[in-house]
Structures are given as structure tokens and as C-alpha cells.
Short mmCIF file of C-alpha atoms and ligand atoms in Angstrom, two decimals:
data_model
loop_
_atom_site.label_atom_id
_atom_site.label_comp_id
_atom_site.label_asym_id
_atom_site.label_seq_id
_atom_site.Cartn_x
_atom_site.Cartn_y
_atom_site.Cartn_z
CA UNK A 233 -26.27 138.89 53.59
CA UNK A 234 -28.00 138.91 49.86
CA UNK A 235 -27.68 135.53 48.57
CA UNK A 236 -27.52 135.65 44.51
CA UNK A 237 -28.22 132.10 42.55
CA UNK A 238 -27.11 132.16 38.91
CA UNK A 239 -27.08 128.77 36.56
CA UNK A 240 -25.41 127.87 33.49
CA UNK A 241 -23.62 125.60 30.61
CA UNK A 242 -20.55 127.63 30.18
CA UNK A 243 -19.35 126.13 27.57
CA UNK A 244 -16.01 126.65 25.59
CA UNK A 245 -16.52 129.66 28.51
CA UNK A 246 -15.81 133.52 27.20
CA UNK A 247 -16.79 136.94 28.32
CA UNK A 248 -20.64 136.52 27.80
CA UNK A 249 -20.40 134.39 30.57
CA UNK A 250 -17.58 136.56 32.40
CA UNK A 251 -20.22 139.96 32.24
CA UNK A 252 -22.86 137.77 33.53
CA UNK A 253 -21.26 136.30 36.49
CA UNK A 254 -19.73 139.65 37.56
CA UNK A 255 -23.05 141.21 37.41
CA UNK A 256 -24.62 138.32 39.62
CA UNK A 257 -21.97 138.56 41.85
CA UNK A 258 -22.55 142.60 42.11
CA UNK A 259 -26.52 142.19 42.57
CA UNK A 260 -25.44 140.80 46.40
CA UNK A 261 -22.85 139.49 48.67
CA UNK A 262 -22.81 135.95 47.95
CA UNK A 263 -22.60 134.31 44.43
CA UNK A 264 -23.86 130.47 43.99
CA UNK A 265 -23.17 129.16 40.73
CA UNK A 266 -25.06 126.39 38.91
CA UNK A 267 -23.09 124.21 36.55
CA UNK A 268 -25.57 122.01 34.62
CA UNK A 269 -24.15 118.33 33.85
CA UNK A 270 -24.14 116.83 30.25
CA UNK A 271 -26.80 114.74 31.31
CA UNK A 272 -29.33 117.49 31.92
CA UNK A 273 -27.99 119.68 29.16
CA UNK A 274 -28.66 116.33 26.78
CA UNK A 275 -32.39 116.32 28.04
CA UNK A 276 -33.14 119.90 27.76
CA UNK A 277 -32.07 119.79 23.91
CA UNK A 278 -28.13 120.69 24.32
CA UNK A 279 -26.31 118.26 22.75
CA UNK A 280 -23.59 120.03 21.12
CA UNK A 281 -21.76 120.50 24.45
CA UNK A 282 -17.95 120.43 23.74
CA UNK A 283 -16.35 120.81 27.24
CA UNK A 284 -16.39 118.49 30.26
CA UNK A 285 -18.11 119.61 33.61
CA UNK A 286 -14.94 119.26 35.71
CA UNK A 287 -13.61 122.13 32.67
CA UNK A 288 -16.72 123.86 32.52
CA UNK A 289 -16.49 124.39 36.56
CA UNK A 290 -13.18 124.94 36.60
CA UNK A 291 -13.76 127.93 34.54
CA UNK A 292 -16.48 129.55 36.67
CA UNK A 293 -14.23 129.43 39.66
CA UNK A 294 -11.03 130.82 37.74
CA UNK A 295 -13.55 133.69 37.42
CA UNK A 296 -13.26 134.92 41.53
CA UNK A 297 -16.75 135.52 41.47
CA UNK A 298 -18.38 132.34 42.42
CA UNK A 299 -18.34 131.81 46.46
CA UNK A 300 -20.05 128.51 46.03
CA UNK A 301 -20.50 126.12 42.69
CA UNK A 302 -23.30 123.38 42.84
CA UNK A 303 -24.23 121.30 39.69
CA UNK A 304 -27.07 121.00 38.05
CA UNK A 305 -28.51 118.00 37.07
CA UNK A 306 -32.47 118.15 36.74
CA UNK A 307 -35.40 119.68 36.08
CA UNK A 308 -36.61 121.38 39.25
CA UNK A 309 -33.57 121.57 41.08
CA UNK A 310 -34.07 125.54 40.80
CA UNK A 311 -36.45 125.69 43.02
CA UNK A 312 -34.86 122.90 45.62
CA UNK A 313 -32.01 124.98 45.44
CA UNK A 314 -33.56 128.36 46.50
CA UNK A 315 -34.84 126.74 49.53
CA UNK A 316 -31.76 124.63 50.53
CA UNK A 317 -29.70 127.34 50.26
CA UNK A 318 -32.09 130.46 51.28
CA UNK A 319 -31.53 132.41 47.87
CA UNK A 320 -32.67 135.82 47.33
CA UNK A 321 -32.09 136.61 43.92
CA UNK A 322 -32.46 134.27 41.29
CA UNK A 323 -30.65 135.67 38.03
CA UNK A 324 -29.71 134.60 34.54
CA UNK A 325 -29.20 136.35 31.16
CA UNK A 326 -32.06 138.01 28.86
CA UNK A 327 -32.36 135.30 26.53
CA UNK A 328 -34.22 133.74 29.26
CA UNK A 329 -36.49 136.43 29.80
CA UNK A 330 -40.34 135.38 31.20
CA UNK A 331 -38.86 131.39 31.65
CA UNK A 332 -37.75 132.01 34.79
CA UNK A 333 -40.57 133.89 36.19
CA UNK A 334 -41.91 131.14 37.90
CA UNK A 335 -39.58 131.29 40.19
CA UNK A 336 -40.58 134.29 42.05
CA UNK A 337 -42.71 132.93 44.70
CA UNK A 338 -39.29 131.81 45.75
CA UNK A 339 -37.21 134.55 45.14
CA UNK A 340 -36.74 137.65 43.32
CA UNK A 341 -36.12 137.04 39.79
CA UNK A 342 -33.38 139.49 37.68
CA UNK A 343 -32.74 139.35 34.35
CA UNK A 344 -29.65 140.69 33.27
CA UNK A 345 -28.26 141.97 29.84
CA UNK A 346 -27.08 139.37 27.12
CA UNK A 347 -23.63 140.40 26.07
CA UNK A 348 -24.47 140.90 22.51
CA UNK A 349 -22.06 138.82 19.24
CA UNK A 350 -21.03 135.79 21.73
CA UNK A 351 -22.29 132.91 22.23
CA UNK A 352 -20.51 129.16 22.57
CA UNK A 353 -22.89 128.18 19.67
CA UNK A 354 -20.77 131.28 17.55
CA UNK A 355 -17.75 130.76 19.12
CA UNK A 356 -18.15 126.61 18.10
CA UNK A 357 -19.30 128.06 14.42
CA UNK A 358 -16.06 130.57 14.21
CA UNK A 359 -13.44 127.99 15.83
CA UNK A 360 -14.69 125.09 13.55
CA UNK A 361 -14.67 124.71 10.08
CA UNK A 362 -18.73 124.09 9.03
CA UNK A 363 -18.61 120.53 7.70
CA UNK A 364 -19.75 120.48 4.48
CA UNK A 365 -21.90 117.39 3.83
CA UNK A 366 -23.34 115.71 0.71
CA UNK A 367 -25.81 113.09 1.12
CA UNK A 368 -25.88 110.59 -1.19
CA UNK A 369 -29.56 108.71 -2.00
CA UNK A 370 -32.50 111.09 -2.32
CA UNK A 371 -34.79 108.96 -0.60
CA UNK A 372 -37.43 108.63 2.71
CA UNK A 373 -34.27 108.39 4.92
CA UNK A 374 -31.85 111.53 3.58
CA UNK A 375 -35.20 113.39 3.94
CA UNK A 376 -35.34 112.55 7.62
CA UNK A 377 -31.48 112.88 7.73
CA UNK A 378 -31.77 117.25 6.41
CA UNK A 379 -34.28 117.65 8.77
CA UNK A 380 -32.49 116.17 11.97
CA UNK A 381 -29.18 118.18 10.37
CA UNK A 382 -30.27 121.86 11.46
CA UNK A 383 -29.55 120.62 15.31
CA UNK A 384 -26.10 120.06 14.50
CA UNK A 385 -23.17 122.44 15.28
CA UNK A 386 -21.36 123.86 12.12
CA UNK A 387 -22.11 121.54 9.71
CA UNK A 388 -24.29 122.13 6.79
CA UNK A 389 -26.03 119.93 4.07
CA UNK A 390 -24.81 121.60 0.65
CA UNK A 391 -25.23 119.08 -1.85
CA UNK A 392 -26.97 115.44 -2.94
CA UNK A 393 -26.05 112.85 -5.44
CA UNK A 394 -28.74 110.65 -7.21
CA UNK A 395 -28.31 109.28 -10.52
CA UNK A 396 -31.41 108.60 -11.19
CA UNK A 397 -32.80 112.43 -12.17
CA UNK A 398 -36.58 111.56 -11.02
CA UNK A 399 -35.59 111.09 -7.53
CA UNK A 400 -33.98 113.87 -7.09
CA UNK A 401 -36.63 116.47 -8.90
CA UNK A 402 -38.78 114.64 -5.91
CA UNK A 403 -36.75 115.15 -3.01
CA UNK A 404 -36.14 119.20 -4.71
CA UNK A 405 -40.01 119.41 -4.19
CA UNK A 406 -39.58 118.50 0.07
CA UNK A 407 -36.13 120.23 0.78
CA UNK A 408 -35.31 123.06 -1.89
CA UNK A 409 -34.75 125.11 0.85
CA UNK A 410 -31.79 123.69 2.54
CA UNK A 411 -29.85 121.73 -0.68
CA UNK A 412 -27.58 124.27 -2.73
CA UNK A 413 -26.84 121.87 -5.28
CA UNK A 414 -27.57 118.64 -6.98
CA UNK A 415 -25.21 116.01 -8.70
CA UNK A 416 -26.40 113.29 -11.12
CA UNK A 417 -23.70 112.20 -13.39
CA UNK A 418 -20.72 112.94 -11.69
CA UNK A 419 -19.63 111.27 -8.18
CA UNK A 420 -16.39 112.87 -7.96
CA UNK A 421 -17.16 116.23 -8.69
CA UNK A 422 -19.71 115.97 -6.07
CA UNK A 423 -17.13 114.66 -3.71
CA UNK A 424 -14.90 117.51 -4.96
CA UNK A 425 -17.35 120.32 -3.22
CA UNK A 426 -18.26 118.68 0.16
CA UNK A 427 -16.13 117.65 3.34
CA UNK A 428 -18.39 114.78 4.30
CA UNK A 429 -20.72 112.39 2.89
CA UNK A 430 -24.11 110.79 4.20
CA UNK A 431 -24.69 107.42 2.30
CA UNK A 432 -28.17 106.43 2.45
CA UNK A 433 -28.39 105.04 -1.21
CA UNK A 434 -29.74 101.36 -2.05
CA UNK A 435 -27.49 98.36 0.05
CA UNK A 436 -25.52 97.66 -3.08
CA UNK A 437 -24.23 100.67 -3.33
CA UNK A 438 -22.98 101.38 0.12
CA UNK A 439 -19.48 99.93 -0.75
CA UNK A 440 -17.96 101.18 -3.50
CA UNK A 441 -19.43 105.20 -2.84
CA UNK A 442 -18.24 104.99 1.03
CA UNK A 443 -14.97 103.33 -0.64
CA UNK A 444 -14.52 106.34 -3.58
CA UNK A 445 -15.54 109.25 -0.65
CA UNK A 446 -12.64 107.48 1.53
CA UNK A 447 -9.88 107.32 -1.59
CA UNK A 448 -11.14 111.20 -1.87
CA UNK A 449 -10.41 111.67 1.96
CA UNK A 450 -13.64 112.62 2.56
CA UNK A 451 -15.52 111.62 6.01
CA UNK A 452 -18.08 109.05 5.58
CA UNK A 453 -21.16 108.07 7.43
CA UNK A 454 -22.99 105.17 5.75
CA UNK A 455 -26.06 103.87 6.42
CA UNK A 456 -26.28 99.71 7.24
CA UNK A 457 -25.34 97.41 5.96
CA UNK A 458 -21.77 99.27 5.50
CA UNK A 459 -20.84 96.38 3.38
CA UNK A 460 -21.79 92.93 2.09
CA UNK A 461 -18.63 90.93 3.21
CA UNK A 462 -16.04 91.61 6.33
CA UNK A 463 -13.25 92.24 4.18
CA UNK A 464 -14.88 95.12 2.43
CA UNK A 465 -16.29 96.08 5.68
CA UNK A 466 -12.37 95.54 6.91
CA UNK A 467 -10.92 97.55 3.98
CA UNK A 468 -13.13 100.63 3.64
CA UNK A 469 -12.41 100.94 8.22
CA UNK A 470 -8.40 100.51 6.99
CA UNK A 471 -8.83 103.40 4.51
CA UNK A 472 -10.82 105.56 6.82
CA UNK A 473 -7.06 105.27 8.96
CA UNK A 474 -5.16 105.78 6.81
CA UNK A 475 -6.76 108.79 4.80
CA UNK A 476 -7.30 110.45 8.20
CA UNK A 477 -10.99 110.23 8.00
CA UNK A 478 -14.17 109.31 9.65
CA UNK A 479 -16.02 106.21 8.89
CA UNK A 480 -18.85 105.57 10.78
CA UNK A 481 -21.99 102.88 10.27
CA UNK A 482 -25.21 104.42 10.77
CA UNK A 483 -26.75 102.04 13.05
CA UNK A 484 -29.06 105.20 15.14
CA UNK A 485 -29.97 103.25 18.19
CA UNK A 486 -26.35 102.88 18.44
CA UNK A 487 -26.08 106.36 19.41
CA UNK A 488 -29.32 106.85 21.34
CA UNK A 489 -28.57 108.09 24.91
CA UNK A 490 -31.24 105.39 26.01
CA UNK A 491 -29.62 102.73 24.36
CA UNK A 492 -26.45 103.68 25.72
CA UNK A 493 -27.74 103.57 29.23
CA UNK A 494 -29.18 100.24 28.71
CA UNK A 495 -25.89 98.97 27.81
CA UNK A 496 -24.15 100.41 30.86
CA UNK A 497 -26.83 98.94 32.96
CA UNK A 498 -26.69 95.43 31.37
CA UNK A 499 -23.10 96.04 31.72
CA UNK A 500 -23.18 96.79 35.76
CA UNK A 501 -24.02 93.61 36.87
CA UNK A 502 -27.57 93.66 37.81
CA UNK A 503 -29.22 91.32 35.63
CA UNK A 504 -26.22 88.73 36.47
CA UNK A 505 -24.40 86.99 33.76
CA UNK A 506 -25.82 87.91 30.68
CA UNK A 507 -27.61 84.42 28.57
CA UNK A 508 -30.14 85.68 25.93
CA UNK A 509 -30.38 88.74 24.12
CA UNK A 510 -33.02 88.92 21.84
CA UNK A 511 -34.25 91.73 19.47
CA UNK A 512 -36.94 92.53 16.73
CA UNK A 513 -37.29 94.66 13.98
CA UNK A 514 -40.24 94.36 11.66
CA UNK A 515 -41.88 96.53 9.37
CA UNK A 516 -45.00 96.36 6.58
CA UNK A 517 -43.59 97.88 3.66
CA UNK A 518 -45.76 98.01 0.59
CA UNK A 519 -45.78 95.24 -1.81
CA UNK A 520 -44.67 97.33 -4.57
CA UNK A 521 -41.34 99.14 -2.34
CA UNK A 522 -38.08 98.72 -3.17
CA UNK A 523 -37.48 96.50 0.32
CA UNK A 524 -39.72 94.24 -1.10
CA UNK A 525 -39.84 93.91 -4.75
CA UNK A 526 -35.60 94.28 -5.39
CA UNK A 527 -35.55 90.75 -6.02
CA UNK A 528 -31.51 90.62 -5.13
CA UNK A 529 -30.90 93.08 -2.84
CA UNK A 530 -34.59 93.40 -0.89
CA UNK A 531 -35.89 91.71 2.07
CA UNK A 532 -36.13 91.91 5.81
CA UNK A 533 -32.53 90.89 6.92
CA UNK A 534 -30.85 93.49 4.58
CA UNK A 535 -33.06 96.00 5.61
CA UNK A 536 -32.91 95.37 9.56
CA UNK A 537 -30.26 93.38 10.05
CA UNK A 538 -27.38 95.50 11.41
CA UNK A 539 -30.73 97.17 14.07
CA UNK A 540 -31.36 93.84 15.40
CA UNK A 541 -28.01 92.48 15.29
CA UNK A 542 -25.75 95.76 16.84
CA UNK A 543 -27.45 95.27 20.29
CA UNK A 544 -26.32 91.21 20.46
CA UNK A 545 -22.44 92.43 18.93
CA UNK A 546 -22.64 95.10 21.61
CA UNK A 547 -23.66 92.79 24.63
CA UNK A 548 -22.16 89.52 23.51
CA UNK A 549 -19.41 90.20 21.56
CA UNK A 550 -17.98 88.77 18.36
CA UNK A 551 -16.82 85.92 19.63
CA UNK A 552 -19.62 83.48 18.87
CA UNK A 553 -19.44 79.53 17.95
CA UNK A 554 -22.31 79.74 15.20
CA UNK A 555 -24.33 81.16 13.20
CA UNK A 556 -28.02 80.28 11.74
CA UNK A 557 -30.81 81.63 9.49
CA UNK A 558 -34.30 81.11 8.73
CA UNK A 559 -36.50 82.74 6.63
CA UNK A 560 -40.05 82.81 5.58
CA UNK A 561 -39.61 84.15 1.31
CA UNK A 562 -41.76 85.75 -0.77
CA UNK A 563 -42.67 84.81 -4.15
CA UNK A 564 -39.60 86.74 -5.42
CA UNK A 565 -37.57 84.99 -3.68
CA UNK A 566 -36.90 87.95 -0.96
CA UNK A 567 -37.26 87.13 2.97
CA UNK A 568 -40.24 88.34 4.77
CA UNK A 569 -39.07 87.68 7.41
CA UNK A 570 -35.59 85.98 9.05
CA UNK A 571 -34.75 84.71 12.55
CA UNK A 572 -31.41 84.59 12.98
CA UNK A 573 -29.65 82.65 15.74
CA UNK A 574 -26.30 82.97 17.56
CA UNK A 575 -24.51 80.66 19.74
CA UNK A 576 -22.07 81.73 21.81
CA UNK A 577 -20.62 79.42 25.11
CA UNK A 578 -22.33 80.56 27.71
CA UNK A 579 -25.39 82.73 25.91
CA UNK A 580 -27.54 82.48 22.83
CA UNK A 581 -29.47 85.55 21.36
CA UNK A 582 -31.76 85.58 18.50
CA UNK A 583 -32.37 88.59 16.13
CA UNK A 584 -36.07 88.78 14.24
CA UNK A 585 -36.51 90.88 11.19
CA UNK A 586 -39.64 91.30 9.16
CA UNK A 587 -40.62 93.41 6.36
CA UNK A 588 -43.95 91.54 5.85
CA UNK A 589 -44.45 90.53 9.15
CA UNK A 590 -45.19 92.85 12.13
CA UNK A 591 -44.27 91.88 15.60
CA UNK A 592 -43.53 93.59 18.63
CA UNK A 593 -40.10 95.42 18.56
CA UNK A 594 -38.38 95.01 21.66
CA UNK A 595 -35.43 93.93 23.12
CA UNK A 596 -34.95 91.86 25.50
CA UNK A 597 -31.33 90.46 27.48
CA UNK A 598 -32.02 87.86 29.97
CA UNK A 599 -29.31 87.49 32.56
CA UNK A 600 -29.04 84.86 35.69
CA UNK A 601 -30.40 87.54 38.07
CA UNK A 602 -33.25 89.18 35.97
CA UNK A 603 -34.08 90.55 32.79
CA UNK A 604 -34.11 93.93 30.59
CA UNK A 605 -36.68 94.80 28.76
CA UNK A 606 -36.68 97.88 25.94
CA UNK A 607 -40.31 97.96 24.48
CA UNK A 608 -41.09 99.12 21.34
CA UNK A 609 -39.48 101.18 19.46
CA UNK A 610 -35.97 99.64 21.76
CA UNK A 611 -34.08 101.24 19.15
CA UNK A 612 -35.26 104.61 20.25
CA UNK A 613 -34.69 103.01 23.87
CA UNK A 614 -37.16 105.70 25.50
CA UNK A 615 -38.03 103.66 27.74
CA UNK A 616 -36.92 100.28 29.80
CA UNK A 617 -37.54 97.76 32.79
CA UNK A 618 -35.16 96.26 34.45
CA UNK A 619 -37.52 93.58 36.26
CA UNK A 620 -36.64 89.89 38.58
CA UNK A 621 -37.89 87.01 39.67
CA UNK A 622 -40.06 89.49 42.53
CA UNK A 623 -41.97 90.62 39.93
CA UNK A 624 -43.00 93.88 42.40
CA UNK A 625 -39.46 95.15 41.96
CA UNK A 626 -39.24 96.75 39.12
CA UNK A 627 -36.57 99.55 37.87
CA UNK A 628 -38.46 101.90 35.37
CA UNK A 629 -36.04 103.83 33.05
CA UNK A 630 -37.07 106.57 30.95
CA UNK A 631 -33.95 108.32 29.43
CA UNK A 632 -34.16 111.77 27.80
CA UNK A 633 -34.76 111.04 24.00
CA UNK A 634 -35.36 114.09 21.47
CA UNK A 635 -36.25 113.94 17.76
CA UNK A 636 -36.44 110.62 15.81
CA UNK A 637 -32.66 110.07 16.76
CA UNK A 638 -30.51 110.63 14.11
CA UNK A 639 -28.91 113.70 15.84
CA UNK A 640 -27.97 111.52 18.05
CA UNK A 641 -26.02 110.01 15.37
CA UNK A 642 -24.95 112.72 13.41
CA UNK A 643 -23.62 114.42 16.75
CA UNK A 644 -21.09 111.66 17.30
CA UNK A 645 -20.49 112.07 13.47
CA UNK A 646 -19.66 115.59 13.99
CA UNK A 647 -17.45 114.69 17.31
CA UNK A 648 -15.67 112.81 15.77
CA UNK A 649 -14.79 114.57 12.76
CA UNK A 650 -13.58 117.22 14.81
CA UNK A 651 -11.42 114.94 17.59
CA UNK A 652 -13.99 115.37 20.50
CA UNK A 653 -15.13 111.76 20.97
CA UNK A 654 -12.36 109.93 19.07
CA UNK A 655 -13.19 106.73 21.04
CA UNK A 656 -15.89 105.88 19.08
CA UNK A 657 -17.32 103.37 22.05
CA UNK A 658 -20.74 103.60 21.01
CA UNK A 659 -20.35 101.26 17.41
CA UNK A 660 -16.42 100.44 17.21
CA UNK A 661 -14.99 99.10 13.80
CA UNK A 662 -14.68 96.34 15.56
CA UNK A 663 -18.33 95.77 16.20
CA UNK A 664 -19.41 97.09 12.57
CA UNK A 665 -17.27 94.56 11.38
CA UNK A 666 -18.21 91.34 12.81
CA UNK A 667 -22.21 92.99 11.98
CA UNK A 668 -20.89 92.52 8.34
CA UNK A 669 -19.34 89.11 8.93
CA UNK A 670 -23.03 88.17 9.91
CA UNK A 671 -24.40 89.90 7.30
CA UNK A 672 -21.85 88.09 4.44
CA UNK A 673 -23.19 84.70 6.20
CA UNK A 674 -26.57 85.61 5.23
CA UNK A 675 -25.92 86.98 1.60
CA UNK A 676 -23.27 83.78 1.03
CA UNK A 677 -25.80 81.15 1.87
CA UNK A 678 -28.80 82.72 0.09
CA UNK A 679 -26.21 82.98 -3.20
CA UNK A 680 -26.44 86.96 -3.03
CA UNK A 681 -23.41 87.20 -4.00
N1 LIG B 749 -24.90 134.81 28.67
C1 LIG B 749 -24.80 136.17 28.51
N2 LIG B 749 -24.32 136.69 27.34
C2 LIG B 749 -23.97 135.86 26.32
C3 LIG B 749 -24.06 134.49 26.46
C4 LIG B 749 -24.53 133.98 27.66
O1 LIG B 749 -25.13 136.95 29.41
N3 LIG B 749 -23.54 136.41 25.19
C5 LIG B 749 -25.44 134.26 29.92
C6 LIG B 749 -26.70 133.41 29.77
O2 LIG B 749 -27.84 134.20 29.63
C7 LIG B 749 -26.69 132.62 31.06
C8 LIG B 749 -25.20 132.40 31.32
O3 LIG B 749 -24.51 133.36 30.51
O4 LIG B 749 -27.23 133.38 32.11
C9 LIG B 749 -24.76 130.99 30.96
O5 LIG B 749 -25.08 130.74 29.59
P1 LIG B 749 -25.10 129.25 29.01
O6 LIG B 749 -23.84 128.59 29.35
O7 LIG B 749 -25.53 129.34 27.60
O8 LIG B 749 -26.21 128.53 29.89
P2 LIG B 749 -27.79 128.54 29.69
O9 LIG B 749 -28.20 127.53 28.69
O10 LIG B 749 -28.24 129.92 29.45
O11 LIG B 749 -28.27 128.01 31.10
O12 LIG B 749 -30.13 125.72 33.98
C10 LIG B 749 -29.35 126.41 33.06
C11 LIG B 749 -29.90 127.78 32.90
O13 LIG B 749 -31.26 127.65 32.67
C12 LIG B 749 -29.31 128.63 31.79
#
């Protein structure tokens, strides 16, 4: 009997797929089909993945060809595979061709045909409208933001807004080849030609453009602080409902599949009832930046705040007794640096912020059984320890992280938009909102506003 191994995605499955199976199943008698998880799809750069595996399977079997299904869930299991289940003929389609070769010292290795014009990437281009975004803010972060956009499914960057002409002619120099157009004067004409917006303008703007985008039903994903004061935060999340749109904080480690795994881990019970969560964010900017100089509206809390502060609303809740700040100010007037500390019942968690001040950024939640520890950079959460009072046990995790991660970020965007992850677990309202009840402390005592 000629045992035939083939693997695959099969996403939003169509004939592509069908051919290829068929063909498998013809090049012996026995057909063992590979469904890779979203897990391992994540890590080897798929992240636009729009069915579940239980779907995804389901489909390969519905085929007839399969005789046995495994799933695939990590680099190397190719090879266990072959072994386990004495494979002759390893095969996949020609895009892979020469990747797979490797493999041979196992097996015999067949490439077959690519049915040509399909593809789930084309068939998730044709069946979704391409998002048209507009970013607003011309700056170092929309910069980053076009350049993390081309990994996103059907959605393209068309247009940015700037008043202020010399930062725009600036950010024409870096990205002239993905922008179509450019808007100075006129917010809602540039609303008028885009389907979503990307707010990464100065803090005191974030408001009132997320606000006019929402009134235009447009979707909305708006850089931190969302807001200055929890009922603006509480109105612009009401108008997102009620316009049928998406409004979404960009807090990226929020997003981060590391980050998320930390959570569920914190979450599981190993580290025991959770008492201190602790988290830094520091940067040197220069003296002359706009973080530091903007004598209202600079300064380390407004700048880092909603990092440090999401992972403490995510692990401790809202529900806290109080609230303190301290700050080290710069002749200006602006914080260097700010500790602030939160008091809950039964837990306490401190968030540092420095834009003067460098420290180690990590993040830390101390629980009655152990500790977690995220080193620096936590909010790219590529690695963490979970570590005891046996300081030889030690769990090492070292999630899958690609890019700087704001795909991450603009992914969930995206699902959202189009109804695939409507649950929004990873930053609710909810949490956004009491990060800008924190933040309205903060800007009320130090007569902000
Ligand atoms: N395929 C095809 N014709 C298409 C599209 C896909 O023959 N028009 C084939 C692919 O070459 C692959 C299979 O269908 O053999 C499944 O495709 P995907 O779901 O895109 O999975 P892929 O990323 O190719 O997974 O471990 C996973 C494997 O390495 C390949």
C-alpha cells in the first residue's frame, strides 16, 4: 500500500485545494491529510486566516479523498509524521517548489500543479470589500503603521490628512509609493473617500477626529490615549454602536499573540491569586521632540500611559479603590517621568513611564504561588518566565512574534470590521474606558484640562 502525506491551511476551502487533494489521493492508495492549526499558521506568517480548524477539517473530509486527517501544529512535525506513519510520498502544490526538498531522505517528494486564478488570499480580496483607510498624522508612527499595512488582507492605505503641509511633503518623501492622495484643509472630504481611519495625530486631537470619522460612519482605530476624560472615551464607544462602526484603541501589545498568552496563563491559575502587577515604559526622546517640549500635552504619562496601564486593566480589572501619581517634571512643566499607583482589595500594581528616564521595560504580575515575568520589550511579549519560589523550575515561553506588531493590531482591526472577531476580548470598551478614567485622573490633577 502507497502511503501519500499532503498538508495544508485550506482556508475559506475551493477547488485549488479540491485538484490538489484529488491528485494526492491518485499518486497512491492512502491519503493523510495535514490540517495546520491557527497557532502554527500565526507563527509561520499567516495571520489572515478566516476559518476555524474544526471548519477547515471539516472541509477536507467532505472532499472523500482524505482516509486519515492529522493536524498540524509545528515546525518539524513533517518529518515526525513520515516516520510515525511510514509515508511514501510527501506532496504539496508548486508554490512550494524546492521547500520541501528536504524531506526526501524521508520520502519521495512530488510537487504537483498550482491550480492557476485561486487562492484564499483572492478569494478573501474578491468576497471582501478592500477597506479603504486614511491615516490621519503624518508622523514616525503612521510611517511604521503603511509599512506593517501591506500584511493585511484587502485593505489598502489610500489617503492621509495633516494640516500642517510640511509634514506631509516629509512623510511624501518615505511613502510616495503606497499614499494616492493627501488632504490638508479639509477633514471631511478626506473622510468622504476612505472607509476607515488610522488616528495617530498629536493626543489632543484624538477626540474630536475619532468623534467626526464616527458621526461620518467611518471605522476608527485611534492611537492612545483615545480620549482625555471617560465620558468622551464613553461617548465616541456609544457612537461607534450606534453608527455601526468599529472603534478600536490602539494599544499594540494588546493584540500581540505573546501578550495574549501571558494573559491566559496569568489567567489559569498558576501563579495563584494574582497581588502585584507592575509594568514600565520608558523612553529618551530628544529634548527638542514634541513628547517633550509640548508644554500641555507632552510628557511621559500621555505618551505611555495606556502601554503600562492596559496590562493592570486587563489583569486586575476596573474595579480599583484608588488612584495615585507621582512625577519627576521638567523645566516646562512636563513629567519625565510618572509612577502611578493602584489599589485595589486584594492587589496593588504600579505602572512606570519615562520619557527622560530609561529603565528596564518589563512586566511583571506577582501572584501567591509565583511570578511572571515579560522582559523587555513585554509589550512585544516575545518572550516570558513563569518562575516560583524553586527557583530551578522555571517555564520559558517564547511565543511566535512577527514584525514590530502592529499587524497584530491592524488584523483584529480588519476582523472586526468585517464581523470575524466581533468579541473584541483582547482591549474591550470596557477596558479602554476605565484606561481613560485613569488617564482624566492624571490630566485633572495636573490642571490639563
Ligand atoms: N493549492 C493549489 N492550487 C491553488 C491553491 C492551493 O494546488 N490555487 C495547494 C497548495 O499548494 C497546497 C494546498 O493546496 O498544497 C493547501 O494550500 P494552503 O491552504 O494555502 O496551505 P499551504 O500554506 O500551502 O500549506 O504545512 C502547511 C504546508 O506547508 C502548506
Amino acid at each position: 500500500m502507497t502511503k501519500v502525506i499532503t498538508y495544508g491551511t485550506y482556508d475559506l476551502f475551493h477547488e485549488g485545494h479540491y485538484r490538489l487533494l484529488e491528485r494526492a489521493k491518485a499518486l497512491g492508495d492512502y491519503l493523510i491529510v495535514g490540517v495546520t492549526t491557527e497557532h502554527f499558521d500565526e507563527a509561520r506568517g499567516k495571520i489572515n486566516v478566516v476559518d476555524p480548524i474544526m471548519k477547515r477539517i471539516e472541509n477536507v473530509k467532505n472532499t472523500g479523498f482524505a482516509d486519515m486527517i492529522v493536524v498540524e501544529d509545528h515546525e518539524g512535525q513533517k518529518i515526525e509524521d513520515i516516520q510515525k506513519y511510514g509515508v511514501d510520498i510527501f506532496t504539496v502544490g508548486s508554490d512550494w517548489v524546492g521547500t520541501f526538498d528536504y524531506l526526501n531522505s524521508f520520502c519521495k517528494v512530488v510537487y504537483l500543479d498550482r491550480t492557476p486564478n485561486i487562492s484564499s488570499t483572492k478569494i478573501r480580496k474578491d468576497n471582501y470589500q478592500v477597506i479603504r483607510l486614511g491615516m490621519v498624522g503624518t508622523g514616525r508612527i503612521a510611517k511604521r503603521f503603511v509599512a506593517e499595512a501591506r500584511y493585511a488582507s484587502a485593505m489598502e492605505v489610500v489617503s492621509a490628512y495633516n494640516p500642517f503641509e510640511e509634514s506631509v511633503e516629509e512623510f511624501k518623501k518615505d511613502c510616495h509609493d503606497f499614499l494616492l492622495s493627501y488632504e490638508t484643509k479639509d477633514y471631511e472630504k478626506f473622510l468622504a473617500g476612505i472607509d476607515a481611519v488610522y488616528i495617530a495625530s498629536t493626543h489632543e486631537t484624538h477626540y474630536d477626529y475619532a468623534k467626526r470619522a464616527l458621526l461620518a460612519g467611518k471605522h476608527v482605530l485611534c492611537e492612545k490615549p483615545l480620549a482625555f476624560t471617560k465620558a468622551e472615551s464613553e461617548e465616541l464607544y456609544a457612537l461607534a454602536k450606534s453608527h455601526h462602526v468599529v472603534l478600536m484603541e490602539g494599544i499594540k501589545a494588546a493584540y500581540c499573540p505573546g501578550f495574549q498568552q501571558l494573559l491566559n496563563v496569568v489567567q489559569s491559575g498558576k501563579i495563584g491569586e494574582i497581588r502585584d502587577v507592575e509594568a514600565c515604559f520608558t523612553r529618551i526622546a530628544a529634548e527638542d521632540s514634541r513628547e517633550r517640549s509640548d508644554a500641555k500635552y507632552g510628557g511621559a504619562f500621555l505618551e505611555f500611559g495606556g502601554n503600562a496601564l492596559m496590562p493592570i486593566i486587563k489583569i486586575l480589572g476596573a474595579d480599583y479603590e484608588s488612584v495615585s501619581f507621582d512625577s519627576i517634571d521638567n523645566a516646562l512643566g512636563t513629567d519625565d517621568y510618572t509612577k502611578v499607583q493602584i489599589r485595589y482589595k486584594n492587589a496593588m500594581a504600579t505602572a512606570k513611564t519615562g520619557m527622560a528616564v530609561k529603565s528596564e521595560g518589563q512586566l511583571v504580575v506577582a501572584g501567591t504561588k509565583g511570578y511572571v515575568i515579560a522582559q523587555s520589550p513585554w509589550w512585544l511579549t516575545q518572550k516570558f518566565d513563569v518562575r516560583y519560589e524553586d527557583e530551578t523550575k522555571i517555564d520559558h515561553y517564547e511565543p511566535h512574534f512577527i514584525g514590530d506588531g502592529l499587524r497584530y493590531e491592524i488584523n483584529e482591526f480588519l476582523g472586526k470590521i468585517r464581523g470575524n472577531s466581533t468579541s473584541g476580548y483582547k482591549l474591550t470598551a470596557g477596558e479602554s474606558i476605565a484606561i481613560t478614567a485613569i488617564t482624566e485622573e492624571f490630566v485633572r490633577r495636573r490642571g490639563i484640562i
